[in-house]
Short mmCIF file of C-alpha atoms and ligand atoms in Angstrom, two decimals:
data_model
loop_
_atom_site.label_atom_id
_atom_site.label_comp_id
_atom_site.label_asym_id
_atom_site.label_seq_id
_atom_site.Cartn_x
_atom_site.Cartn_y
_atom_site.Cartn_z
CA MET A 1 10.23 60.05 30.04
CA ALA A 2 10.58 57.56 32.52
CA GLN A 3 11.44 54.26 31.80
CA LEU A 4 8.17 52.26 31.27
CA PHE A 5 9.43 48.90 32.08
CA SER A 6 11.94 47.79 34.57
CA ARG A 7 15.34 46.26 32.86
CA ARG A 8 14.32 42.91 34.37
CA ALA A 9 11.07 42.90 32.98
CA THR A 10 12.59 43.60 29.49
CA THR A 11 15.09 40.75 30.11
CA VAL A 12 12.10 38.40 31.07
CA PHE A 13 9.91 39.47 28.13
CA ARG A 14 12.79 38.81 25.78
CA ALA A 15 13.73 35.43 27.11
CA SER A 16 10.04 34.29 27.14
CA LEU A 17 9.77 35.69 23.60
CA VAL A 18 12.95 33.40 22.48
CA LEU A 19 11.55 30.32 24.52
CA GLY A 20 8.03 30.74 22.99
CA LEU A 21 9.62 30.70 19.29
CA VAL A 22 11.74 27.66 20.28
CA ALA A 23 8.71 25.85 21.61
CA VAL A 24 6.59 26.73 18.49
CA ALA A 25 9.36 25.40 16.21
CA GLY A 26 9.86 22.28 18.21
CA ALA A 27 6.20 21.64 18.13
CA ALA A 28 6.23 21.92 14.54
CA GLY A 29 9.28 19.80 14.07
CA LEU A 30 7.63 17.16 16.18
CA GLY A 31 4.53 17.21 14.16
CA TYR A 32 6.44 17.06 10.96
CA VAL A 33 8.30 13.96 12.01
CA SER A 34 5.59 12.24 13.46
CA SER A 35 3.40 12.97 10.27
CA ARG A 36 5.92 11.44 8.25
CA SER A 37 6.52 8.41 10.62
CA ASP A 38 5.57 4.85 9.85
CA SER A 39 3.21 4.50 12.77
CA THR A 40 1.13 7.49 11.61
CA TRP A 41 0.50 5.80 8.45
CA ASN A 42 -0.18 2.42 10.12
CA VAL A 43 2.64 0.51 8.47
CA GLY A 44 3.01 -2.89 10.09
CA LYS A 45 -0.26 -2.81 12.05
CA PRO A 46 -2.78 -5.81 11.22
CA ALA A 47 -6.49 -4.90 11.21
CA PRO A 48 -9.01 -7.00 12.91
CA GLN A 49 -10.56 -9.51 10.27
CA PRO A 50 -13.77 -11.62 10.52
CA ILE A 51 -11.62 -14.86 9.65
CA PRO A 52 -7.91 -15.22 10.76
CA PHE A 53 -6.98 -15.71 6.92
CA ARG A 54 -3.35 -16.32 6.53
CA HIS A 55 -1.57 -15.48 3.24
CA ASP A 56 1.82 -17.18 4.62
CA LEU A 57 -0.30 -20.52 4.43
CA HIS A 58 -2.43 -19.92 1.29
CA SER A 59 0.18 -17.98 -0.93
CA GLY A 60 3.45 -19.20 0.84
CA THR A 61 2.84 -22.87 1.56
CA LEU A 62 -0.01 -23.78 -0.75
CA LYS A 63 1.28 -21.37 -3.55
CA ILE A 64 -2.13 -20.33 -4.56
CA ASP A 65 -1.82 -17.50 -7.37
CA CYS A 66 -2.62 -14.06 -6.19
CA ARG A 67 -5.13 -13.66 -9.12
CA PHE A 68 -7.15 -16.87 -7.77
CA CYS A 69 -8.45 -14.35 -4.99
CA HIS A 70 -7.72 -10.95 -6.51
CA VAL A 71 -9.08 -11.43 -9.54
CA SER A 72 -9.15 -8.04 -11.22
CA VAL A 73 -5.71 -6.97 -10.31
CA GLU A 74 -4.21 -7.05 -13.82
CA LYS A 75 -6.98 -5.12 -15.57
CA ALA A 76 -9.06 -2.95 -13.11
CA ALA A 77 -8.50 -0.13 -10.69
CA ASP A 78 -9.51 -2.48 -7.70
CA ALA A 79 -7.64 -5.86 -7.10
CA GLY A 80 -10.80 -7.35 -5.92
CA MET A 81 -11.65 -9.37 -3.04
CA PRO A 82 -12.59 -13.03 -2.82
CA SER A 83 -16.07 -14.18 -2.47
CA ALA A 84 -16.93 -16.84 0.10
CA GLN A 85 -17.51 -19.30 -3.04
CA THR A 86 -13.78 -18.70 -3.84
CA CYS A 87 -12.78 -19.86 -0.34
CA MET A 88 -15.40 -22.76 -0.44
CA THR A 89 -13.71 -24.39 -3.60
CA CYS A 90 -11.40 -25.90 -1.01
CA HIS A 91 -13.15 -25.29 2.44
CA SER A 92 -16.26 -27.23 1.35
CA GLN A 93 -13.75 -30.14 1.81
CA VAL A 94 -11.00 -28.67 3.92
CA TRP A 95 -12.02 -27.64 7.54
CA ALA A 96 -15.70 -27.65 6.23
CA GLY A 97 -17.31 -27.63 9.65
CA ALA A 98 -14.78 -25.37 11.48
CA SER A 99 -16.10 -22.54 13.56
CA LEU A 100 -13.36 -20.33 12.56
CA LEU A 101 -14.85 -20.46 9.01
CA GLU A 102 -18.47 -19.69 10.18
CA PRO A 103 -18.48 -16.27 8.46
CA LEU A 104 -18.06 -17.99 5.27
CA ARG A 105 -21.04 -20.08 5.75
CA SER A 106 -23.26 -17.28 6.86
CA SER A 107 -21.98 -15.04 3.86
CA LEU A 108 -23.28 -17.75 1.57
CA ALA A 109 -26.67 -18.23 3.55
CA LEU A 110 -27.37 -14.52 3.60
CA ASP A 111 -25.83 -13.77 0.18
CA GLN A 112 -23.86 -10.96 1.79
CA PRO A 113 -19.98 -10.42 1.07
CA VAL A 114 -17.59 -10.97 3.79
CA THR A 115 -16.60 -7.84 5.52
CA TRP A 116 -12.91 -7.98 5.36
CA THR A 117 -11.28 -4.91 6.90
CA SER A 118 -8.90 -2.81 4.56
CA VAL A 119 -5.45 -2.12 5.65
CA HIS A 120 -4.56 -0.19 2.49
CA ARG A 121 -7.37 2.21 1.79
CA LEU A 122 -6.34 5.61 0.35
CA PRO A 123 -8.40 8.69 0.87
CA ALA A 124 -11.36 9.05 -1.55
CA TYR A 125 -9.47 12.20 -3.26
CA ALA A 126 -6.68 10.11 -4.35
CA PHE A 127 -6.98 7.68 -7.46
CA PHE A 128 -5.19 4.58 -7.82
CA HIS A 129 -5.22 1.99 -10.51
CA HIS A 130 -3.76 -1.54 -10.08
CA GLY A 131 -3.99 -2.51 -13.87
CA ALA A 132 -1.89 0.44 -14.79
CA HIS A 133 0.92 -0.72 -12.58
CA VAL A 134 0.90 -4.34 -12.87
CA SER A 135 0.56 -4.24 -16.45
CA LYS A 136 3.79 -1.89 -16.91
CA GLY A 137 5.75 -4.30 -14.69
CA VAL A 138 5.17 -2.93 -11.17
CA ALA A 139 5.25 -6.10 -8.83
CA CYS A 140 2.86 -6.64 -5.60
CA GLU A 141 6.01 -7.14 -3.68
CA THR A 142 7.12 -3.65 -4.50
CA CYS A 143 4.12 -1.99 -3.12
CA HIS A 144 2.81 -4.63 -0.63
CA GLY A 145 6.06 -6.50 0.55
CA ARG A 146 6.24 -10.13 1.28
CA VAL A 147 2.60 -10.94 1.42
CA ASP A 148 3.49 -14.69 1.11
CA GLN A 149 5.16 -14.51 4.52
CA MET A 150 2.51 -12.63 6.35
CA ALA A 151 0.47 -14.33 8.94
CA GLU A 152 -1.65 -11.10 9.28
CA THR A 153 -1.85 -8.84 6.27
CA VAL A 154 -0.11 -5.54 7.02
CA LYS A 155 1.08 -2.49 5.20
CA THR A 156 4.80 -2.41 4.48
CA GLN A 157 4.73 1.09 2.65
CA THR A 158 3.20 4.43 3.75
CA LEU A 159 1.32 4.77 0.57
CA SER A 160 1.72 8.46 1.14
CA MET A 161 1.76 11.14 -1.90
CA GLY A 162 5.54 11.23 -1.28
CA TRP A 163 5.95 7.59 -1.71
CA CYS A 164 3.94 7.62 -4.88
CA LEU A 165 6.00 10.59 -6.44
CA ASP A 166 9.19 8.87 -5.35
CA CYS A 167 8.64 6.16 -7.94
CA HIS A 168 6.62 8.33 -10.46
CA ARG A 169 9.75 10.67 -10.95
CA ASP A 170 11.86 7.79 -12.24
CA PRO A 171 9.97 4.46 -12.29
CA VAL A 172 12.70 2.66 -14.37
CA PRO A 173 14.78 1.24 -11.47
CA HIS A 174 11.43 -0.30 -9.92
CA LEU A 175 10.31 -2.09 -13.01
CA ARG A 176 10.57 -5.83 -13.65
CA PRO A 177 9.86 -7.86 -16.68
CA GLN A 178 6.25 -8.76 -17.20
CA GLU A 179 6.82 -12.42 -16.20
CA ALA A 180 8.04 -11.25 -12.66
CA VAL A 181 5.14 -9.23 -11.33
CA PHE A 182 3.96 -11.80 -9.12
CA THR A 183 7.43 -13.22 -8.10
CA MET A 184 8.21 -12.87 -4.37
CA ASP A 185 12.08 -12.27 -3.40
CA TRP A 186 12.89 -11.28 -7.06
CA LYS A 187 16.50 -10.30 -7.86
CA PRO A 188 17.10 -7.98 -10.93
CA HIS A 189 20.24 -10.01 -12.15
CA ASP A 190 21.69 -6.82 -13.43
CA ARG A 191 19.27 -6.73 -16.34
CA ASP A 192 18.87 -3.05 -17.68
CA MET A 193 15.70 -2.09 -19.05
CA PRO A 194 15.93 -1.35 -22.68
CA GLU A 195 16.43 1.96 -23.94
CA ASP A 196 13.05 2.61 -25.33
CA VAL A 197 11.71 1.98 -22.02
CA ARG A 198 14.06 4.65 -20.27
CA ALA A 199 13.24 7.09 -22.92
CA PHE A 200 9.31 6.44 -22.52
CA TYR A 201 9.68 7.29 -18.67
CA ARG A 202 11.71 10.46 -19.28
CA ALA A 203 8.97 11.74 -21.58
CA ALA A 204 6.20 10.35 -19.19
CA SER A 205 7.61 12.03 -16.05
CA GLN A 206 5.84 15.35 -16.36
CA ARG A 207 2.58 13.48 -16.77
CA LEU A 208 3.16 11.08 -13.92
CA THR A 209 4.06 13.71 -11.26
CA SER A 210 1.19 16.24 -12.39
CA CYS A 211 -1.52 16.51 -9.70
CA ASN A 212 -4.60 15.49 -11.96
CA THR A 213 -3.00 12.03 -12.51
CA CYS A 214 -4.02 11.02 -8.97
CA HIS A 215 -6.42 13.93 -8.07
CA ARG A 216 -9.14 13.83 -10.59
C1 HEC B 301 -6.81 -24.01 -3.04
C2 HEC B 301 -7.54 -24.35 -1.67
C3 HEC B 301 -7.81 -23.47 -0.69
C4 HEC B 301 -8.43 -22.17 -0.93
C5 HEC B 301 -8.97 -21.56 -2.13
C6 HEC B 301 -8.64 -21.45 0.33
N1 HEC B 301 -8.08 -22.33 1.34
FE1 HEC B 301 -8.06 -21.92 3.23
N2 HEC B 301 -6.69 -23.51 3.73
C7 HEC B 301 -6.66 -24.49 2.56
C8 HEC B 301 -5.81 -25.50 3.18
C9 HEC B 301 -5.15 -26.74 2.63
C10 HEC B 301 -5.58 -25.11 4.50
C11 HEC B 301 -4.68 -25.99 5.63
C12 HEC B 301 -5.39 -26.92 6.30
C13 HEC B 301 -4.50 -27.49 7.38
O1 HEC B 301 -3.54 -27.34 7.44
O2 HEC B 301 -5.20 -28.34 8.14
C14 HEC B 301 -6.33 -23.87 4.82
C15 HEC B 301 -6.49 -23.38 6.13
C16 HEC B 301 -7.24 -22.20 6.20
C17 HEC B 301 -7.56 -21.83 7.32
C18 HEC B 301 -6.83 -22.01 8.74
C19 HEC B 301 -5.74 -21.38 9.08
C20 HEC B 301 -4.88 -21.90 10.38
O3 HEC B 301 -4.81 -20.97 11.24
O4 HEC B 301 -4.41 -23.03 10.38
C21 HEC B 301 -8.41 -20.76 7.41
C22 HEC B 301 -8.78 -19.65 8.40
C23 HEC B 301 -8.69 -20.54 5.93
N3 HEC B 301 -7.97 -21.48 5.42
C24 HEC B 301 -9.48 -19.52 5.47
C25 HEC B 301 -9.60 -19.30 3.98
C26 HEC B 301 -10.35 -18.25 3.51
C27 HEC B 301 -11.01 -17.19 4.13
C28 HEC B 301 -10.17 -18.47 2.21
C29 HEC B 301 -10.77 -17.73 1.09
C30 HEC B 301 -10.34 -16.44 1.07
C31 HEC B 301 -9.29 -19.60 1.85
N4 HEC B 301 -9.15 -20.15 3.11
C32 HEC B 301 -9.43 -20.38 0.63
C33 HEC B 301 -7.00 -24.41 1.27
C34 HEC B 301 -7.57 -23.37 0.71
C1 HEC B 302 -6.82 -17.71 -1.19
C2 HEC B 302 -7.11 -16.37 -1.46
C3 HEC B 302 -6.18 -15.45 -1.37
C4 HEC B 302 -4.79 -15.53 -2.04
C5 HEC B 302 -4.22 -16.61 -3.06
C6 HEC B 302 -4.27 -14.03 -2.05
N1 HEC B 302 -4.90 -13.43 -1.19
FE1 HEC B 302 -4.65 -11.47 -0.78
N2 HEC B 302 -6.14 -11.27 0.54
C7 HEC B 302 -7.20 -12.41 0.92
C8 HEC B 302 -7.99 -12.08 1.66
C9 HEC B 302 -9.22 -13.02 2.19
C10 HEC B 302 -7.70 -10.84 2.35
C11 HEC B 302 -8.63 -10.02 3.46
C12 HEC B 302 -7.96 -10.39 4.69
C13 HEC B 302 -6.60 -10.00 4.96
O1 HEC B 302 -6.24 -8.70 4.94
O2 HEC B 302 -5.87 -10.69 5.34
C14 HEC B 302 -6.79 -10.30 1.50
C15 HEC B 302 -6.06 -9.19 1.48
C16 HEC B 302 -4.83 -8.83 0.63
C17 HEC B 302 -4.31 -7.46 0.84
C18 HEC B 302 -4.64 -6.22 1.71
C19 HEC B 302 -6.14 -5.74 1.22
C20 HEC B 302 -6.50 -4.54 1.66
O3 HEC B 302 -7.61 -4.24 1.66
O4 HEC B 302 -5.73 -3.64 2.34
C21 HEC B 302 -3.23 -7.47 -0.23
C22 HEC B 302 -2.28 -6.34 -0.32
C23 HEC B 302 -3.11 -8.87 -0.47
N3 HEC B 302 -4.24 -9.58 -0.12
C24 HEC B 302 -2.20 -9.07 -1.50
C25 HEC B 302 -2.04 -10.45 -1.98
C26 HEC B 302 -0.89 -10.90 -3.01
C27 HEC B 302 0.18 -9.89 -3.25
C28 HEC B 302 -1.16 -12.28 -3.00
C29 HEC B 302 -0.27 -13.18 -3.82
C30 HEC B 302 1.09 -13.17 -3.42
C31 HEC B 302 -2.35 -12.65 -2.48
N4 HEC B 302 -2.95 -11.48 -1.80
C32 HEC B 302 -2.98 -13.77 -2.65
C33 HEC B 302 -7.19 -13.60 0.02
C34 HEC B 302 -5.99 -14.13 -0.77
C1 HEC B 303 2.14 0.94 -7.22
C2 HEC B 303 1.94 0.18 -6.09
C3 HEC B 303 0.97 -1.04 -5.93
C4 HEC B 303 1.09 -2.42 -6.68
C5 HEC B 303 2.23 -2.76 -7.75
C6 HEC B 303 0.23 -3.23 -6.33
N1 HEC B 303 -0.71 -2.67 -5.36
FE1 HEC B 303 -2.11 -3.24 -4.39
N2 HEC B 303 -2.73 -1.63 -3.47
C7 HEC B 303 -1.86 -0.39 -3.75
C8 HEC B 303 -2.75 0.69 -3.15
C9 HEC B 303 -2.27 2.02 -3.29
C10 HEC B 303 -3.97 0.34 -2.60
C11 HEC B 303 -5.10 0.92 -2.01
C12 HEC B 303 -6.11 1.43 -3.20
C13 HEC B 303 -6.93 2.28 -2.85
O1 HEC B 303 -7.56 2.39 -1.73
O2 HEC B 303 -7.52 2.97 -3.74
C14 HEC B 303 -3.97 -1.34 -2.95
C15 HEC B 303 -4.93 -2.21 -2.51
C16 HEC B 303 -4.91 -3.50 -2.66
C17 HEC B 303 -5.91 -4.50 -2.39
C18 HEC B 303 -7.13 -4.21 -1.61
C19 HEC B 303 -8.15 -4.25 -2.56
C20 HEC B 303 -8.33 -2.82 -3.40
O3 HEC B 303 -8.22 -2.97 -4.64
O4 HEC B 303 -8.51 -1.84 -2.86
C21 HEC B 303 -5.36 -5.72 -2.84
C22 HEC B 303 -6.24 -6.96 -2.49
C23 HEC B 303 -4.19 -5.43 -3.54
N3 HEC B 303 -3.81 -4.13 -3.46
C24 HEC B 303 -3.61 -6.64 -4.00
C25 HEC B 303 -2.56 -6.58 -4.89
C26 HEC B 303 -1.97 -7.49 -5.75
C27 HEC B 303 -2.25 -9.05 -5.66
C28 HEC B 303 -0.76 -7.10 -6.43
C29 HEC B 303 0.13 -7.50 -7.54
C30 HEC B 303 -0.53 -8.29 -8.60
C31 HEC B 303 -1.07 -5.44 -6.19
N4 HEC B 303 -1.85 -5.28 -5.18
C32 HEC B 303 0.03 -4.68 -6.77
C33 HEC B 303 -0.76 -0.37 -4.12
C34 HEC B 303 -0.17 -1.45 -5.16
C1 HEC B 304 7.14 1.58 -7.97
C2 HEC B 304 6.78 2.55 -8.71
C3 HEC B 304 5.27 2.96 -8.51
C4 HEC B 304 4.70 3.44 -7.35
C5 HEC B 304 5.19 3.26 -5.95
C6 HEC B 304 3.52 4.13 -7.87
N1 HEC B 304 3.34 4.16 -9.17
FE1 HEC B 304 1.69 5.00 -10.16
N2 HEC B 304 2.73 4.36 -11.91
C7 HEC B 304 3.89 3.70 -11.91
C8 HEC B 304 4.11 3.28 -13.46
C9 HEC B 304 5.30 2.68 -13.99
C10 HEC B 304 2.80 3.71 -14.02
C11 HEC B 304 2.74 3.49 -15.55
C12 HEC B 304 3.06 4.69 -16.38
C13 HEC B 304 2.59 4.43 -17.85
O1 HEC B 304 3.13 3.50 -18.45
O2 HEC B 304 1.74 5.11 -18.26
C14 HEC B 304 1.98 4.31 -13.04
C15 HEC B 304 0.78 4.84 -13.49
C16 HEC B 304 -0.05 5.38 -12.49
C17 HEC B 304 -1.42 5.83 -13.03
C18 HEC B 304 -2.02 5.99 -14.23
C19 HEC B 304 -1.57 7.19 -15.24
C20 HEC B 304 -1.89 7.41 -16.43
O3 HEC B 304 -2.06 8.43 -16.81
O4 HEC B 304 -2.58 6.38 -17.01
C21 HEC B 304 -1.95 6.41 -11.72
C22 HEC B 304 -3.24 7.07 -11.48
C23 HEC B 304 -0.95 6.17 -10.78
N3 HEC B 304 0.03 5.52 -11.12
C24 HEC B 304 -1.04 6.45 -9.24
C25 HEC B 304 -0.45 6.08 -8.10
C26 HEC B 304 -0.61 6.25 -6.77
C27 HEC B 304 -1.69 6.99 -6.37
C28 HEC B 304 0.62 5.94 -6.34
C29 HEC B 304 0.58 5.85 -4.83
C30 HEC B 304 -0.38 5.39 -3.88
C31 HEC B 304 1.35 5.24 -7.09
N4 HEC B 304 0.80 5.53 -8.37
C32 HEC B 304 2.66 4.78 -6.91
C33 HEC B 304 4.61 3.57 -10.92
C34 HEC B 304 4.63 3.72 -9.47
C1 HEC B 305 1.47 9.76 -8.28
C2 HEC B 305 0.17 10.18 -7.39
C3 HEC B 305 0.03 11.56 -6.90
C4 HEC B 305 0.31 12.88 -7.43
C5 HEC B 305 0.93 13.18 -8.95
C6 HEC B 305 -0.15 13.85 -6.70
N1 HEC B 305 -0.56 13.42 -5.33
FE1 HEC B 305 -1.43 14.64 -3.92
N2 HEC B 305 -1.83 12.87 -2.78
C7 HEC B 305 -1.55 11.54 -3.57
C8 HEC B 305 -2.03 10.53 -2.45
C9 HEC B 305 -1.95 8.86 -2.62
C10 HEC B 305 -2.45 11.28 -1.34
C11 HEC B 305 -2.98 10.73 -0.03
C12 HEC B 305 -1.79 10.30 0.92
C13 HEC B 305 -1.32 11.56 1.54
O1 HEC B 305 -2.01 12.29 2.29
O2 HEC B 305 -0.12 11.73 1.46
C14 HEC B 305 -2.41 12.69 -1.72
C15 HEC B 305 -2.65 13.75 -0.80
C16 HEC B 305 -2.66 15.08 -1.11
C17 HEC B 305 -3.17 16.23 -0.41
C18 HEC B 305 -3.80 16.02 1.10
C19 HEC B 305 -2.39 16.15 1.87
C20 HEC B 305 -2.82 15.92 3.43
O3 HEC B 305 -1.64 16.08 4.08
O4 HEC B 305 -3.98 15.80 3.75
C21 HEC B 305 -3.01 17.32 -1.03
C22 HEC B 305 -3.29 18.84 -0.68
C23 HEC B 305 -2.54 16.96 -2.47
N3 HEC B 305 -2.32 15.52 -2.51
C24 HEC B 305 -2.25 17.91 -3.35
C25 HEC B 305 -1.46 17.56 -4.36
C26 HEC B 305 -1.00 18.37 -5.51
C27 HEC B 305 -1.06 19.99 -5.40
C28 HEC B 305 -0.41 17.82 -6.68
C29 HEC B 305 0.45 18.26 -7.73
C30 HEC B 305 1.56 19.36 -7.52
C31 HEC B 305 -0.35 16.21 -6.22
N4 HEC B 305 -1.13 16.26 -5.05
C32 HEC B 305 0.07 15.35 -6.99
C33 HEC B 305 -1.09 11.08 -4.60
C34 HEC B 305 -0.51 12.06 -5.50
#
């Protein structure tokens, strides 16, 4: 039988097959890299806020306790957000008439909460609980970074599933003594966790990495 395709056509076909495969692999690789990169997770990107609230001033300089504004962080799933009243404990005196603080006054007048933009929201199918972490010695700084130095609040961690699991596989090196969970710039001082804590997490690792712990 006569040759169906010329030798040249066969070469071109083979070459384009190879190139095509390379392109697909490249695109997949790029997709993988970008899906894992910080920018995809909005790390370091501030969100527009109704009031230019500054943690560096209120937590850093004025040293107001995190719990003054995020009242349920030790017990509940949600950390809780401050009401306009909470801000007004000071701002009915300090900067009382400032136009910057107008959203506080209208919040009180209309009896509507201030609409802060979240920078940390997980998808609805993932379950998180602040109390479970904070009460076991996982610090704000570990997951949220140096909030006390932020003029604008940003994410410092991806909050991806891989990030959660990295810790859940072996939380012990990330734990602090209970009195240090609100501390910023904390140094471990070579204090080892007691053996009973280590044993507890060796036993708990199965539970902490099972799907229905975070997807219920
Ligand atoms: C414990 C007191 C206190 C509380 C509570 C408080 N503030 Fe302040 N705030 C201050 C002080 C003090 C200043 C600094 C005033 C100055 O430097 O002139 C300030 C400054 C500000 C400024 C101006 C920042 C700038 O750019 O200089 C804004 C905006 C502000 N606060 C918003 C808020 C909001 C919103 C809340 C509630 C979530 C709040 N504050 C709660 C004491 C407080
Ligand atoms: C005076 C009140 C106040 C204090 C004290 C305070 N915060 Fe906040 N926090 C706010 C307000 C208001 C917002 C919303 C605006 C913003 O994101 O900056 C916020 C937002 C946040 C967010 C982002 C929330 C989201 O929806 O993504 C984190 C994380 C946070 N605070 C952590 C802390 C930590 C950690 C401390 C203690 C070091 C602290 N805050 C102390 C008022 C406060
Ligand atoms: C183990 C990691 C971790 C620790 C520790 C942690 N957070 Fe969070 N935080 C998160 C995650 C994840 C979210 C997003 C939760 C969601 O969308 O369900 C979040 C959200 C928030 C929010 C937004 C409101 C909310 O609850 O959704 C605030 C405010 C906040 N954290 C403050 C704090 C403070 C203050 C501390 C320390 C006492 C703290 N967090 C400790 C991981 C952590
Ligand atoms: C730095 C370490 C660390 C990170 C990061 C972390 N966790 Fe945890 N998580 C813990 C520890 C420690 C516990 C407490 C385990 C215990 O003692 O039962 C816990 C407990 C939990 C529990 C309660 C489990 C139960 O059975 O009671 C849930 C749900 C959870 N984590 C979800 C998450 C999610 C979702 C993320 C990521 C957004 C996350 N965690 C990130 C350390 C971490
Ligand atoms: C420690 C908490 C935790 C555990 C355990 C966990 N996940 Fe997740 N998972 C998350 C969080 C947080 C997200 C949302 C962030 C993201 O997409 O990475 C997520 C996202 C997902 C997604 C959506 C991913 C995407 O790219 O859209 C799937 C599917 C999923 N998880 C399946 C699983 C399965 C299957 C298991 C058990 C083998 C599991 N998860 C265990 C926390 C967890």
